[in-house]
Short mmCIF file of C-alpha atoms and ligand atoms in Angstrom, two decimals:
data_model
loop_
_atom_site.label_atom_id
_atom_site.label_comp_id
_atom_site.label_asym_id
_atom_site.label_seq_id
_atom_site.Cartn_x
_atom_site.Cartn_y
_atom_site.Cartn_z
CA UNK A 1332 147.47 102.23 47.60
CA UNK A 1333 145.41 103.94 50.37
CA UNK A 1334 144.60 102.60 53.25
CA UNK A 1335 143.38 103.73 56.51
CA UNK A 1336 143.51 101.34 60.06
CA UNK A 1337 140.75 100.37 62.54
CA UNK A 1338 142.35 98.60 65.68
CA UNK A 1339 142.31 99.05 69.52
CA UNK A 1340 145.34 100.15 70.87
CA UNK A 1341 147.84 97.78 71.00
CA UNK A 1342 146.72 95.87 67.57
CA UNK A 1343 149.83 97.14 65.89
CA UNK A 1344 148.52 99.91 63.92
CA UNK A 1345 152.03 101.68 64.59
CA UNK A 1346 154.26 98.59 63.27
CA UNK A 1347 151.73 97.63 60.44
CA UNK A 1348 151.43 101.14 59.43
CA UNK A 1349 155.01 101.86 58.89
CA UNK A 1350 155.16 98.10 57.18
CA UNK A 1351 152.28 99.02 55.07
CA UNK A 1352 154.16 102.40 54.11
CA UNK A 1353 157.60 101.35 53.55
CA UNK A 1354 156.28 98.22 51.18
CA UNK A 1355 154.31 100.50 48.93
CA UNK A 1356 156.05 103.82 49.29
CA UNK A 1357 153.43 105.32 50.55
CA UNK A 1358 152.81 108.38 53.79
CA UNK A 1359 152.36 106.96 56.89
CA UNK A 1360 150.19 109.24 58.63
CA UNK A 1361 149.63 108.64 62.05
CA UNK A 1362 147.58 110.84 64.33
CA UNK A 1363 148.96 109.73 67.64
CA UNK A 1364 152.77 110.49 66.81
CA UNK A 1365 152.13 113.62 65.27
CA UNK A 1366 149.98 114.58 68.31
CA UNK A 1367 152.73 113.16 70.36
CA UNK A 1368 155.39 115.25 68.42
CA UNK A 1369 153.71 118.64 69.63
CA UNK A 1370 153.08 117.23 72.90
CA UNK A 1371 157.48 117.01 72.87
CA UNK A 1372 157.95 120.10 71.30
CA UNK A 1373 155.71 122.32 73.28
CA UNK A 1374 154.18 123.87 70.72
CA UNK A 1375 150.57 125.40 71.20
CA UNK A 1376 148.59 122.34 69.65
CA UNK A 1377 150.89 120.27 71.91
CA UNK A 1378 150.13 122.36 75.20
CA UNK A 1379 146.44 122.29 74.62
CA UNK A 1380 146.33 118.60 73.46
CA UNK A 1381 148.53 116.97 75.87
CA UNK A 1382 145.72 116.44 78.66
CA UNK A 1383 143.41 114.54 76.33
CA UNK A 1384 146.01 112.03 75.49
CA UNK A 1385 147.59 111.54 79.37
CA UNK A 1386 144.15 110.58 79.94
CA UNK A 1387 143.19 108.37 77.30
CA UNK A 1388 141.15 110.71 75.78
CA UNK A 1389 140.04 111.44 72.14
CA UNK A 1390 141.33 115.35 71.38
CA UNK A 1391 138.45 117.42 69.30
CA UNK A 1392 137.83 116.12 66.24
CA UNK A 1393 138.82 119.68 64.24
CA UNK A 1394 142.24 119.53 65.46
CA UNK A 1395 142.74 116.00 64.56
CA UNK A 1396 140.56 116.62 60.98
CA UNK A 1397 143.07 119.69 60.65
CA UNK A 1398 146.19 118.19 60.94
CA UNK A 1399 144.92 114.72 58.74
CA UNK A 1400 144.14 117.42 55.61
CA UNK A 1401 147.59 118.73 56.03
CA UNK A 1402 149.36 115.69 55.84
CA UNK A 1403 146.52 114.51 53.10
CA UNK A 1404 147.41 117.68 50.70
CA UNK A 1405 150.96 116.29 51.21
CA UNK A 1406 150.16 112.97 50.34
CA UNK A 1407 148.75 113.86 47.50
CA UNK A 1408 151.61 116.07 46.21
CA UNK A 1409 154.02 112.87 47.30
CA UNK A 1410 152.11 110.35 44.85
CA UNK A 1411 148.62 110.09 46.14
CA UNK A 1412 148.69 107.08 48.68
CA UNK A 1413 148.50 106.84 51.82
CA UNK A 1414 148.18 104.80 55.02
CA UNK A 1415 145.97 106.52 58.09
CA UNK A 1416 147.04 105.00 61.32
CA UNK A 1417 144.80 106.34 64.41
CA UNK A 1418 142.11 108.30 62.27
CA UNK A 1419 139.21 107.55 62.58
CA UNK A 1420 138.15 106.84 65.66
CA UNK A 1421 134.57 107.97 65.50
CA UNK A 1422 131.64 107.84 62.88
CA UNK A 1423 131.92 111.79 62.45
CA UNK A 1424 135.64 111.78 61.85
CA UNK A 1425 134.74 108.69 59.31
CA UNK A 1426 132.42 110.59 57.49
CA UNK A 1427 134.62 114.09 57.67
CA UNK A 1428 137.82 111.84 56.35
CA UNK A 1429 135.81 110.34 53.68
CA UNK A 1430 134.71 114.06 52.90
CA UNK A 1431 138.35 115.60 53.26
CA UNK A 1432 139.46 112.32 50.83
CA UNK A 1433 137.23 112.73 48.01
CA UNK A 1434 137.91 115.86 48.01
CA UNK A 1435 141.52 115.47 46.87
CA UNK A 1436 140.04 112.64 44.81
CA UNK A 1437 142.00 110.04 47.29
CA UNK A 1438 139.30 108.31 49.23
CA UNK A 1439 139.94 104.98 50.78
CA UNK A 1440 140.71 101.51 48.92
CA UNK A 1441 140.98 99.74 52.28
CA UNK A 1442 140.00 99.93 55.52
CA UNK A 1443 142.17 97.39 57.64
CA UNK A 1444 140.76 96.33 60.54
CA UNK A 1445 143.49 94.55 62.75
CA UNK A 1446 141.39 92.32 65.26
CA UNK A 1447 142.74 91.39 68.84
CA UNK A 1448 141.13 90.80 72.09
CA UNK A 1449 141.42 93.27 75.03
CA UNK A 1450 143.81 90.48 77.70
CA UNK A 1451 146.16 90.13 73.98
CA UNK A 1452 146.35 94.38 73.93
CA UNK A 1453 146.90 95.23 77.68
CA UNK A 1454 149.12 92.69 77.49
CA UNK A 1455 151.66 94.43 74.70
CA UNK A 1456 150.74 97.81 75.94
CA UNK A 1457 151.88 96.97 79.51
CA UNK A 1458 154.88 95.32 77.99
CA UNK A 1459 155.49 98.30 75.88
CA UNK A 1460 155.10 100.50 78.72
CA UNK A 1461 158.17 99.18 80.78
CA UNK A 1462 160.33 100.32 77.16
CA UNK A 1463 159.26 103.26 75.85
CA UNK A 1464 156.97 105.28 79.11
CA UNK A 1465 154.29 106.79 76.89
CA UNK A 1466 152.41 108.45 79.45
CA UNK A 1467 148.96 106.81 78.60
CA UNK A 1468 150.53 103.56 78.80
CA UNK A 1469 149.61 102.60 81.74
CA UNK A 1470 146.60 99.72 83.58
CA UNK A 1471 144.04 102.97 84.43
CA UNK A 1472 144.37 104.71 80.84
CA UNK A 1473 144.75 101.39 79.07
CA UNK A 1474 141.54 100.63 80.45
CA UNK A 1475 139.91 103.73 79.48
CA UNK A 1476 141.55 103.31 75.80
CA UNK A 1477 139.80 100.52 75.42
CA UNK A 1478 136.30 101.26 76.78
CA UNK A 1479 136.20 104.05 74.60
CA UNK A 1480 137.50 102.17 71.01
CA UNK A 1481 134.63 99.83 71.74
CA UNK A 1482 131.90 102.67 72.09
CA UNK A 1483 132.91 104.76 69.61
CA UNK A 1484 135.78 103.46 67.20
CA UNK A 1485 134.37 99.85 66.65
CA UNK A 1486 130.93 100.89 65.46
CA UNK A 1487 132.56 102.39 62.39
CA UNK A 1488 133.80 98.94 60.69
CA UNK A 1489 130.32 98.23 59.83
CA UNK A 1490 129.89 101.60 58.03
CA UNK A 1491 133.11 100.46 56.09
CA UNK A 1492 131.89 96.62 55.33
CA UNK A 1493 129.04 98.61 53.92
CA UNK A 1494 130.85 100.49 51.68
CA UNK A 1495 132.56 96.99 50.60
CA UNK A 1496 135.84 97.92 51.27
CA UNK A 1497 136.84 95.73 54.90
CA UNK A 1498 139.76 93.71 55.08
CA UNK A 1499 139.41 92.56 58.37
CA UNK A 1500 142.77 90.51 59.74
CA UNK A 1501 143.50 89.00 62.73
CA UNK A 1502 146.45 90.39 64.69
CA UNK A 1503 146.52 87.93 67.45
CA UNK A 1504 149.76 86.62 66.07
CA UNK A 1505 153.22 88.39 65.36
CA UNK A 1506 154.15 90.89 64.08
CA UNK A 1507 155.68 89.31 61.68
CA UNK A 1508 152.99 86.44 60.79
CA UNK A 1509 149.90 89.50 61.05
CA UNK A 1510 152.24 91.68 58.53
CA UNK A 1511 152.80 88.82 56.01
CA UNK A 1512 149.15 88.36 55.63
CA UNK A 1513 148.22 91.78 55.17
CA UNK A 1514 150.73 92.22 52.49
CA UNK A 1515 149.87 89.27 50.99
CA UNK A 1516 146.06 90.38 50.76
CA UNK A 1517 146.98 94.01 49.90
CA UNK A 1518 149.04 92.84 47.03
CA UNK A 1519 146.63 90.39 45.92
CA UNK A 1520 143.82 93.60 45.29
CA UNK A 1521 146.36 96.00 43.70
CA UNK A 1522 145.10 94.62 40.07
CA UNK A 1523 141.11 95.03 41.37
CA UNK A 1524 141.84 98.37 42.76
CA UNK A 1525 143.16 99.86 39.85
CA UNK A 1526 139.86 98.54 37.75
CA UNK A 1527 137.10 98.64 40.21
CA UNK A 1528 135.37 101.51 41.42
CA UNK A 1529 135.19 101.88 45.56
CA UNK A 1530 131.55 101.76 45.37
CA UNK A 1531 131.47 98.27 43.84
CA UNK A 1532 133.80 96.50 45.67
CA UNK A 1533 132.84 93.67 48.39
CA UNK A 1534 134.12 93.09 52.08
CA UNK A 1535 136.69 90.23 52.66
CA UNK A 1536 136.91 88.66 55.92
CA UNK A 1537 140.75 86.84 56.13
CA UNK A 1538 140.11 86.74 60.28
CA UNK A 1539 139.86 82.88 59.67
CA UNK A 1540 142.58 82.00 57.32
CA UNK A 1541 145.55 82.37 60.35
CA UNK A 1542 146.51 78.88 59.78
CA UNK A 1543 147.52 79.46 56.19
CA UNK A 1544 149.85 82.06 57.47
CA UNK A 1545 151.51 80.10 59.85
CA UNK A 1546 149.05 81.15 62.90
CA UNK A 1547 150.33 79.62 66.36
CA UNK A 1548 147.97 81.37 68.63
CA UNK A 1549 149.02 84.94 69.84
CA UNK A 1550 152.58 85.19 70.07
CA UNK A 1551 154.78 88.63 70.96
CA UNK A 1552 154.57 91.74 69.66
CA UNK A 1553 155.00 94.66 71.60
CA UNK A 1554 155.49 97.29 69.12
CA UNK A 1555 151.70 98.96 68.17
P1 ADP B 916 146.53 104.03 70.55
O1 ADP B 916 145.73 103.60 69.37
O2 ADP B 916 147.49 103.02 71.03
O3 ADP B 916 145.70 104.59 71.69
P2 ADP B 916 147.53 106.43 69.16
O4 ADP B 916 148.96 106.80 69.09
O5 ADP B 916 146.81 106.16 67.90
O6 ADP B 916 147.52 105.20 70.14
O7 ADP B 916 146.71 107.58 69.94
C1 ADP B 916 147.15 108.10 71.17
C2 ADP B 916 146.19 109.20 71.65
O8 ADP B 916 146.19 110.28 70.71
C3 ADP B 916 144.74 108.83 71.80
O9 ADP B 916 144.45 108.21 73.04
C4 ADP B 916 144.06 110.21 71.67
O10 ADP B 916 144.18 110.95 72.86
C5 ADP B 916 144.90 110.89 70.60
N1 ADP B 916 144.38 110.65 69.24
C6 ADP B 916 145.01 109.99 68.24
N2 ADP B 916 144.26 109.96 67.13
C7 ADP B 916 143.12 110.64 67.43
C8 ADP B 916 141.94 110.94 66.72
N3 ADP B 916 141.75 110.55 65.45
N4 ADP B 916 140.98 111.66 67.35
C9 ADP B 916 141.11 112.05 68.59
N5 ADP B 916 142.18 111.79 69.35
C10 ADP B 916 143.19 111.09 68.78
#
């Protein structure tokens, strides 16, 4: 299985990501913590990065592309699958993934896009903010998070219900409830993906089918 995640911050790419990951055995590989992790360790990436991400910033797209092939080549060596969680979040790190991918022959059966208004995400960001102090966690960068997934990150799902391969799910419910359903669908392609090339596959839309999970309008989930 290999999926990668389009979400604004706050959608639960983090908690679906490791869900996805642990289900299917799979690398979870997700830009923001490894950014994070040289940010804590002071290493030279970390020193030169940590500015971008205090402000809400994206870092350049070569040191994000860099790090994603690394922990690609890895993937592959693990089993081949993968789940990306924060890459990408602009057309030219979609089309330099895609390149990077079929390179390793491992490009993309999904592209997961985990919908949820902007008053839903500040909401669990603020609330994860008074747990966990993540230093972009807060009103201003929120804010500025946001402005910037909807200019450049958002733009990209159409390139992906293009290529037919959006599964588009909406994440205004728990964590629980929003990682049920994406299981559920995930499983229910595993047969198609193993028979149908990427190029002939069409988008599916599950946005509207909340109530056969057990939808109850947006209910907790701090954890992204
Ligand atoms: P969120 O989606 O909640 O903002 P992430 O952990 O995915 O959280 O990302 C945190 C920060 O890391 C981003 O604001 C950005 O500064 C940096 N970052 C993560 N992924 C990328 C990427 N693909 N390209 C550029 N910057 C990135």
């Amino acid at each position: 299985m290999r999926v990668l995640m389009i979400a604004p911050p706050g959608a639960g790419k983090g908690t679906q990501g490791a869900l996805i990951a642990a289900h299917f055995g799979i690398a979870h590989i997700a830009t923001g913590e490894l950014l994070r992790d040289h940010v804590a360790r002071r290493s030279s990436l970390g020193l030169a990065v940590q500015e971008y991400l205090d402000r809400g910033e994206l870092v350049p797209d070569q040191v994000v592309l860099d790090m994603v092939r690394e922990a690609m080549v890895a993937a592959k060596a693990a089993g081949g699958g993968y789940v990306l969680d924060g890459i990408p979040r602009n057309m030219q790190q979609a089309r330099a993934a895609y390149l990077i991918a079929s390179e390793l022959g491992m490009t993309a059966d999904v592209a997961l896009h985990l919908d949820a208004d902007d008053a839903e995400v500040t909401r669990r960001l603020l609330a994860r903010a008074a747990l966990e102090h993540r230093s972009d966690d807060t009103a201003e960068v929120i804010a500025q998070r946001l402005a910037l997934y909807y200019e450049v990150t958002a733009p990209i799902i159409a390139w992906y219900r293009e290529r037919g391969i959006l599964v588009s799910v909406d994440a205004m419910r728990s964590a629980q409830e929003v990682g049920r359903e994406i299981l559920v669908a995930l499983e229910a392609m595993r047969p198609f993906l193993e028979h149908v090339p990427v190029d002939e596959r069409l988008p599916l839309d599950l946005t509207s089918l909340g109530e056969a999970f057990g939808a109850t309008g947006p209910a907790a989930s701090t954890s992204e």
